[in-house]
Amino acid sequence: MTREELARFDGREGRKAYVAVQGKIYDVTESPLWKDGNHQGAHQAGGDLTEELKSAPHVRAVMERFPVVGQLEEAPASSGSGMPVAALLIGIAVVVIVVAFLVL
């Protein structure tokens, strides 16, 4: 499941509540602690909580109580700035073409 697909499972308006932790996607819909996709005002369903829960104790034991419904797909390769490689290459090509026209 992609991050965009996961975002649809935010627990609001009757939708299921899914969260990703360490690459696994868990269904937390039935937990009373995740009412309307919000965990006690601290976390919102529909996203990857790996970083937010990194220092939380017993994360694995707690999450194993919930059904696993999928795996979170890795983001596409990027240049490190968050810009996809294809977009970066297109930008470079445009600059080269503009410079070529200015020189000629």
Short mmCIF file of N, CA and C in Angstrom, two decimals:
data_model
loop_
_atom_site.label_atom_id
_atom_site.label_comp_id
_atom_site.label_asym_id
_atom_site.label_seq_id
_atom_site.Cartn_x
_atom_site.Cartn_y
_atom_site.Cartn_z
N MET A 1 0.85 -1.17 0.00
CA MET A 1 0.00 0.00 0.00
C MET A 1 0.90 1.24 0.00
N THR A 2 0.55 2.19 -0.82
CA THR A 2 1.32 3.43 -0.88
C THR A 2 0.89 4.36 0.25
N ARG A 3 1.67 5.39 0.48
CA ARG A 3 1.32 6.39 1.50
C ARG A 3 0.01 7.10 1.14
N GLU A 4 -0.20 7.31 -0.16
CA GLU A 4 -1.43 7.96 -0.61
C GLU A 4 -2.63 7.08 -0.31
N GLU A 5 -2.51 5.78 -0.56
CA GLU A 5 -3.61 4.85 -0.26
C GLU A 5 -3.85 4.79 1.25
N LEU A 6 -2.78 4.73 2.03
CA LEU A 6 -2.89 4.67 3.48
C LEU A 6 -3.63 5.89 4.02
N ALA A 7 -3.39 7.04 3.43
CA ALA A 7 -4.01 8.29 3.90
C ALA A 7 -5.53 8.25 3.83
N ARG A 8 -6.09 7.40 2.97
CA ARG A 8 -7.55 7.28 2.86
C ARG A 8 -8.16 6.59 4.08
N PHE A 9 -7.36 5.87 4.84
CA PHE A 9 -7.84 5.13 6.00
C PHE A 9 -7.55 5.93 7.27
N ASP A 10 -8.21 7.09 7.37
CA ASP A 10 -7.94 8.01 8.48
C ASP A 10 -8.92 7.86 9.64
N GLY A 11 -9.89 6.95 9.53
CA GLY A 11 -10.84 6.70 10.61
C GLY A 11 -11.95 7.73 10.73
N ARG A 12 -11.98 8.69 9.86
CA ARG A 12 -13.00 9.74 9.92
C ARG A 12 -14.22 9.35 9.09
N GLU A 13 -15.37 9.87 9.47
CA GLU A 13 -16.61 9.69 8.72
C GLU A 13 -16.90 8.22 8.40
N GLY A 14 -16.62 7.34 9.36
CA GLY A 14 -16.92 5.92 9.20
C GLY A 14 -15.87 5.10 8.46
N ARG A 15 -14.79 5.75 8.00
CA ARG A 15 -13.74 5.00 7.30
C ARG A 15 -12.91 4.21 8.30
N LYS A 16 -12.29 3.13 7.84
CA LYS A 16 -11.39 2.35 8.69
C LYS A 16 -10.19 3.19 9.08
N ALA A 17 -9.56 2.82 10.19
CA ALA A 17 -8.38 3.53 10.70
C ALA A 17 -7.17 2.61 10.60
N TYR A 18 -6.24 2.95 9.71
CA TYR A 18 -5.01 2.18 9.53
C TYR A 18 -3.83 3.07 9.90
N VAL A 19 -2.81 2.45 10.48
CA VAL A 19 -1.55 3.15 10.74
C VAL A 19 -0.40 2.24 10.32
N ALA A 20 0.69 2.84 9.88
CA ALA A 20 1.88 2.08 9.52
C ALA A 20 2.93 2.28 10.60
N VAL A 21 3.59 1.17 10.96
CA VAL A 21 4.69 1.21 11.92
C VAL A 21 5.73 0.20 11.43
N GLN A 22 6.93 0.68 11.18
CA GLN A 22 8.05 -0.16 10.74
C GLN A 22 7.68 -1.00 9.52
N GLY A 23 7.00 -0.37 8.57
CA GLY A 23 6.68 -1.02 7.30
C GLY A 23 5.41 -1.85 7.28
N LYS A 24 4.85 -2.16 8.44
CA LYS A 24 3.61 -2.92 8.49
C LYS A 24 2.44 -1.97 8.68
N ILE A 25 1.30 -2.32 8.07
CA ILE A 25 0.10 -1.51 8.22
C ILE A 25 -0.88 -2.27 9.11
N TYR A 26 -1.31 -1.59 10.16
CA TYR A 26 -2.20 -2.19 11.16
C TYR A 26 -3.58 -1.54 11.10
N ASP A 27 -4.62 -2.36 11.32
CA ASP A 27 -5.99 -1.88 11.39
C ASP A 27 -6.32 -1.62 12.86
N VAL A 28 -6.44 -0.35 13.23
CA VAL A 28 -6.73 0.02 14.62
C VAL A 28 -8.18 0.48 14.79
N THR A 29 -9.00 0.21 13.78
CA THR A 29 -10.39 0.67 13.75
C THR A 29 -11.18 0.30 15.00
N GLU A 30 -11.03 -0.93 15.46
CA GLU A 30 -11.85 -1.43 16.57
C GLU A 30 -11.38 -0.97 17.95
N SER A 31 -10.24 -0.34 18.02
CA SER A 31 -9.73 0.09 19.32
C SER A 31 -10.45 1.34 19.81
N PRO A 32 -10.98 1.31 21.03
CA PRO A 32 -11.61 2.52 21.57
C PRO A 32 -10.60 3.66 21.78
N LEU A 33 -9.31 3.32 21.78
CA LEU A 33 -8.27 4.35 21.93
C LEU A 33 -8.00 5.09 20.61
N TRP A 34 -8.61 4.62 19.51
CA TRP A 34 -8.44 5.24 18.21
C TRP A 34 -9.79 5.76 17.69
N LYS A 35 -10.59 6.33 18.54
CA LYS A 35 -11.92 6.83 18.16
C LYS A 35 -11.79 7.88 17.06
N ASP A 36 -12.56 7.68 16.00
CA ASP A 36 -12.55 8.58 14.83
C ASP A 36 -11.16 8.75 14.24
N GLY A 37 -10.30 7.74 14.40
CA GLY A 37 -8.97 7.77 13.80
C GLY A 37 -7.95 8.59 14.56
N ASN A 38 -8.31 9.03 15.74
CA ASN A 38 -7.38 9.85 16.53
C ASN A 38 -7.05 9.13 17.83
N HIS A 39 -5.76 8.98 18.10
CA HIS A 39 -5.32 8.28 19.31
C HIS A 39 -5.04 9.29 20.41
N GLN A 40 -6.03 9.51 21.23
CA GLN A 40 -5.91 10.35 22.41
C GLN A 40 -5.31 11.74 22.12
N GLY A 41 -5.64 12.27 20.96
CA GLY A 41 -5.17 13.60 20.59
C GLY A 41 -3.70 13.67 20.19
N ALA A 42 -3.02 12.52 20.18
CA ALA A 42 -1.58 12.52 19.89
C ALA A 42 -1.22 12.05 18.49
N HIS A 43 -1.99 11.11 17.94
CA HIS A 43 -1.66 10.53 16.63
C HIS A 43 -2.93 10.41 15.80
N GLN A 44 -2.79 10.62 14.49
CA GLN A 44 -3.91 10.49 13.56
C GLN A 44 -3.69 9.28 12.67
N ALA A 45 -4.73 8.50 12.48
CA ALA A 45 -4.67 7.35 11.58
C ALA A 45 -4.49 7.84 10.14
N GLY A 46 -4.03 6.94 9.29
CA GLY A 46 -3.85 7.27 7.89
C GLY A 46 -2.42 7.63 7.54
N GLY A 47 -1.50 7.40 8.45
CA GLY A 47 -0.10 7.76 8.18
C GLY A 47 0.89 6.79 8.78
N ASP A 48 2.14 7.06 8.51
CA ASP A 48 3.25 6.25 9.03
C ASP A 48 3.69 6.85 10.37
N LEU A 49 3.54 6.08 11.43
CA LEU A 49 3.88 6.56 12.77
C LEU A 49 5.24 6.06 13.25
N THR A 50 6.03 5.48 12.38
CA THR A 50 7.30 4.89 12.77
C THR A 50 8.18 5.89 13.53
N GLU A 51 8.39 7.06 12.98
CA GLU A 51 9.26 8.05 13.63
C GLU A 51 8.65 8.55 14.94
N GLU A 52 7.34 8.78 14.94
CA GLU A 52 6.67 9.29 16.14
C GLU A 52 6.76 8.30 17.30
N LEU A 53 6.77 7.02 16.97
CA LEU A 53 6.76 5.98 18.01
C LEU A 53 8.13 5.37 18.27
N LYS A 54 9.15 5.91 17.64
CA LYS A 54 10.49 5.35 17.75
C LYS A 54 10.95 5.19 19.19
N SER A 55 10.66 6.15 20.04
CA SER A 55 11.13 6.08 21.43
C SER A 55 10.06 5.56 22.39
N ALA A 56 8.90 5.19 21.86
CA ALA A 56 7.83 4.68 22.73
C ALA A 56 8.18 3.26 23.20
N PRO A 57 7.95 2.97 24.46
CA PRO A 57 8.26 1.62 24.97
C PRO A 57 7.23 0.60 24.48
N HIS A 58 7.69 -0.60 24.22
CA HIS A 58 6.82 -1.73 23.89
C HIS A 58 6.00 -1.54 22.63
N VAL A 59 6.49 -0.78 21.66
CA VAL A 59 5.74 -0.51 20.44
C VAL A 59 5.34 -1.81 19.75
N ARG A 60 6.30 -2.68 19.57
CA ARG A 60 6.03 -3.93 18.85
C ARG A 60 4.96 -4.75 19.55
N ALA A 61 5.07 -4.91 20.87
CA ALA A 61 4.09 -5.71 21.62
C ALA A 61 2.69 -5.10 21.53
N VAL A 62 2.61 -3.79 21.59
CA VAL A 62 1.31 -3.12 21.50
C VAL A 62 0.72 -3.29 20.10
N MET A 63 1.52 -3.05 19.06
CA MET A 63 1.00 -3.11 17.70
C MET A 63 0.62 -4.53 17.29
N GLU A 64 1.26 -5.54 17.87
CA GLU A 64 0.93 -6.92 17.51
C GLU A 64 -0.47 -7.32 17.95
N ARG A 65 -1.11 -6.50 18.76
CA ARG A 65 -2.50 -6.77 19.16
C ARG A 65 -3.48 -6.48 18.03
N PHE A 66 -3.04 -5.73 17.03
CA PHE A 66 -3.91 -5.32 15.93
C PHE A 66 -3.63 -6.16 14.68
N PRO A 67 -4.67 -6.38 13.85
CA PRO A 67 -4.45 -7.13 12.61
C PRO A 67 -3.55 -6.37 11.63
N VAL A 68 -2.64 -7.10 11.01
CA VAL A 68 -1.81 -6.53 9.95
C VAL A 68 -2.61 -6.65 8.65
N VAL A 69 -2.77 -5.54 7.95
CA VAL A 69 -3.58 -5.54 6.73
C VAL A 69 -2.74 -5.27 5.48
N GLY A 70 -1.44 -5.07 5.64
CA GLY A 70 -0.60 -4.83 4.48
C GLY A 70 0.79 -4.36 4.86
N GLN A 71 1.54 -4.05 3.80
CA GLN A 71 2.90 -3.54 3.94
C GLN A 71 2.94 -2.16 3.29
N LEU A 72 3.70 -1.25 3.89
CA LEU A 72 3.86 0.09 3.34
C LEU A 72 4.92 0.06 2.26
N GLU A 73 4.56 0.53 1.06
CA GLU A 73 5.52 0.57 -0.04
C GLU A 73 6.54 1.66 0.21
N GLU A 74 7.77 1.40 -0.21
CA GLU A 74 8.83 2.40 -0.08
C GLU A 74 8.58 3.52 -1.07
N ALA A 75 9.00 4.72 -0.70
CA ALA A 75 8.89 5.87 -1.58
C ALA A 75 9.85 5.71 -2.75
N PRO A 76 9.52 6.28 -3.92
CA PRO A 76 10.43 6.19 -5.06
C PRO A 76 11.75 6.89 -4.77
N ALA A 77 12.78 6.47 -5.48
CA ALA A 77 14.11 7.06 -5.31
C ALA A 77 14.04 8.56 -5.58
N SER A 78 14.81 9.31 -4.82
CA SER A 78 14.84 10.76 -5.02
C SER A 78 16.27 11.25 -4.94
N SER A 79 16.43 12.52 -5.21
CA SER A 79 17.76 13.12 -5.21
C SER A 79 18.24 13.47 -3.82
N GLY A 80 17.43 13.18 -2.80
CA GLY A 80 17.80 13.54 -1.44
C GLY A 80 17.11 14.80 -0.96
N SER A 81 16.61 15.59 -1.90
CA SER A 81 15.92 16.82 -1.53
C SER A 81 14.42 16.62 -1.49
N GLY A 82 13.98 15.38 -1.72
CA GLY A 82 12.56 15.12 -1.74
C GLY A 82 11.99 15.23 -3.15
N MET A 83 12.78 15.69 -4.11
CA MET A 83 12.32 15.82 -5.48
C MET A 83 12.59 14.50 -6.22
N PRO A 84 11.58 13.92 -6.87
CA PRO A 84 11.81 12.68 -7.61
C PRO A 84 12.89 12.88 -8.67
N VAL A 85 13.63 11.84 -8.93
CA VAL A 85 14.75 11.90 -9.88
C VAL A 85 14.27 12.34 -11.26
N ALA A 86 13.14 11.83 -11.73
CA ALA A 86 12.63 12.19 -13.05
C ALA A 86 12.39 13.70 -13.15
N ALA A 87 11.81 14.29 -12.12
CA ALA A 87 11.55 15.73 -12.13
C ALA A 87 12.86 16.51 -12.16
N LEU A 88 13.85 16.03 -11.45
CA LEU A 88 15.16 16.68 -11.44
C LEU A 88 15.79 16.63 -12.83
N LEU A 89 15.71 15.47 -13.48
CA LEU A 89 16.29 15.33 -14.82
C LEU A 89 15.57 16.22 -15.83
N ILE A 90 14.27 16.33 -15.74
CA ILE A 90 13.52 17.21 -16.64
C ILE A 90 13.94 18.66 -16.42
N GLY A 91 14.11 19.05 -15.17
CA GLY A 91 14.56 20.41 -14.87
C GLY A 91 15.92 20.70 -15.47
N ILE A 92 16.83 19.75 -15.36
CA ILE A 92 18.18 19.91 -15.93
C ILE A 92 18.09 20.04 -17.44
N ALA A 93 17.25 19.21 -18.08
CA ALA A 93 17.10 19.25 -19.54
C ALA A 93 16.57 20.61 -19.99
N VAL A 94 15.62 21.16 -19.27
CA VAL A 94 15.07 22.48 -19.62
C VAL A 94 16.15 23.55 -19.53
N VAL A 95 16.96 23.51 -18.48
CA VAL A 95 18.04 24.48 -18.32
C VAL A 95 19.04 24.37 -19.47
N VAL A 96 19.40 23.15 -19.85
CA VAL A 96 20.35 22.94 -20.95
C VAL A 96 19.79 23.51 -22.25
N ILE A 97 18.51 23.28 -22.52
CA ILE A 97 17.90 23.79 -23.75
C ILE A 97 17.88 25.32 -23.75
N VAL A 98 17.52 25.92 -22.64
CA VAL A 98 17.48 27.39 -22.55
C VAL A 98 18.88 27.96 -22.76
N VAL A 99 19.88 27.39 -22.13
CA VAL A 99 21.26 27.86 -22.29
C VAL A 99 21.70 27.71 -23.74
N ALA A 100 21.35 26.59 -24.38
CA ALA A 100 21.73 26.37 -25.78
C ALA A 100 21.13 27.45 -26.68
N PHE A 101 19.87 27.80 -26.47
CA PHE A 101 19.24 28.85 -27.28
C PHE A 101 19.86 30.21 -27.02
N LEU A 102 20.27 30.48 -25.79
CA LEU A 102 20.88 31.77 -25.48
C LEU A 102 22.26 31.90 -26.11
N VAL A 103 22.98 30.80 -26.20
CA VAL A 103 24.33 30.81 -26.76
C VAL A 103 24.28 30.93 -28.28
N LEU A 104 23.29 30.32 -28.91
CA LEU A 104 23.21 30.35 -30.37
C LEU A 104 22.67 31.64 -30.81
#
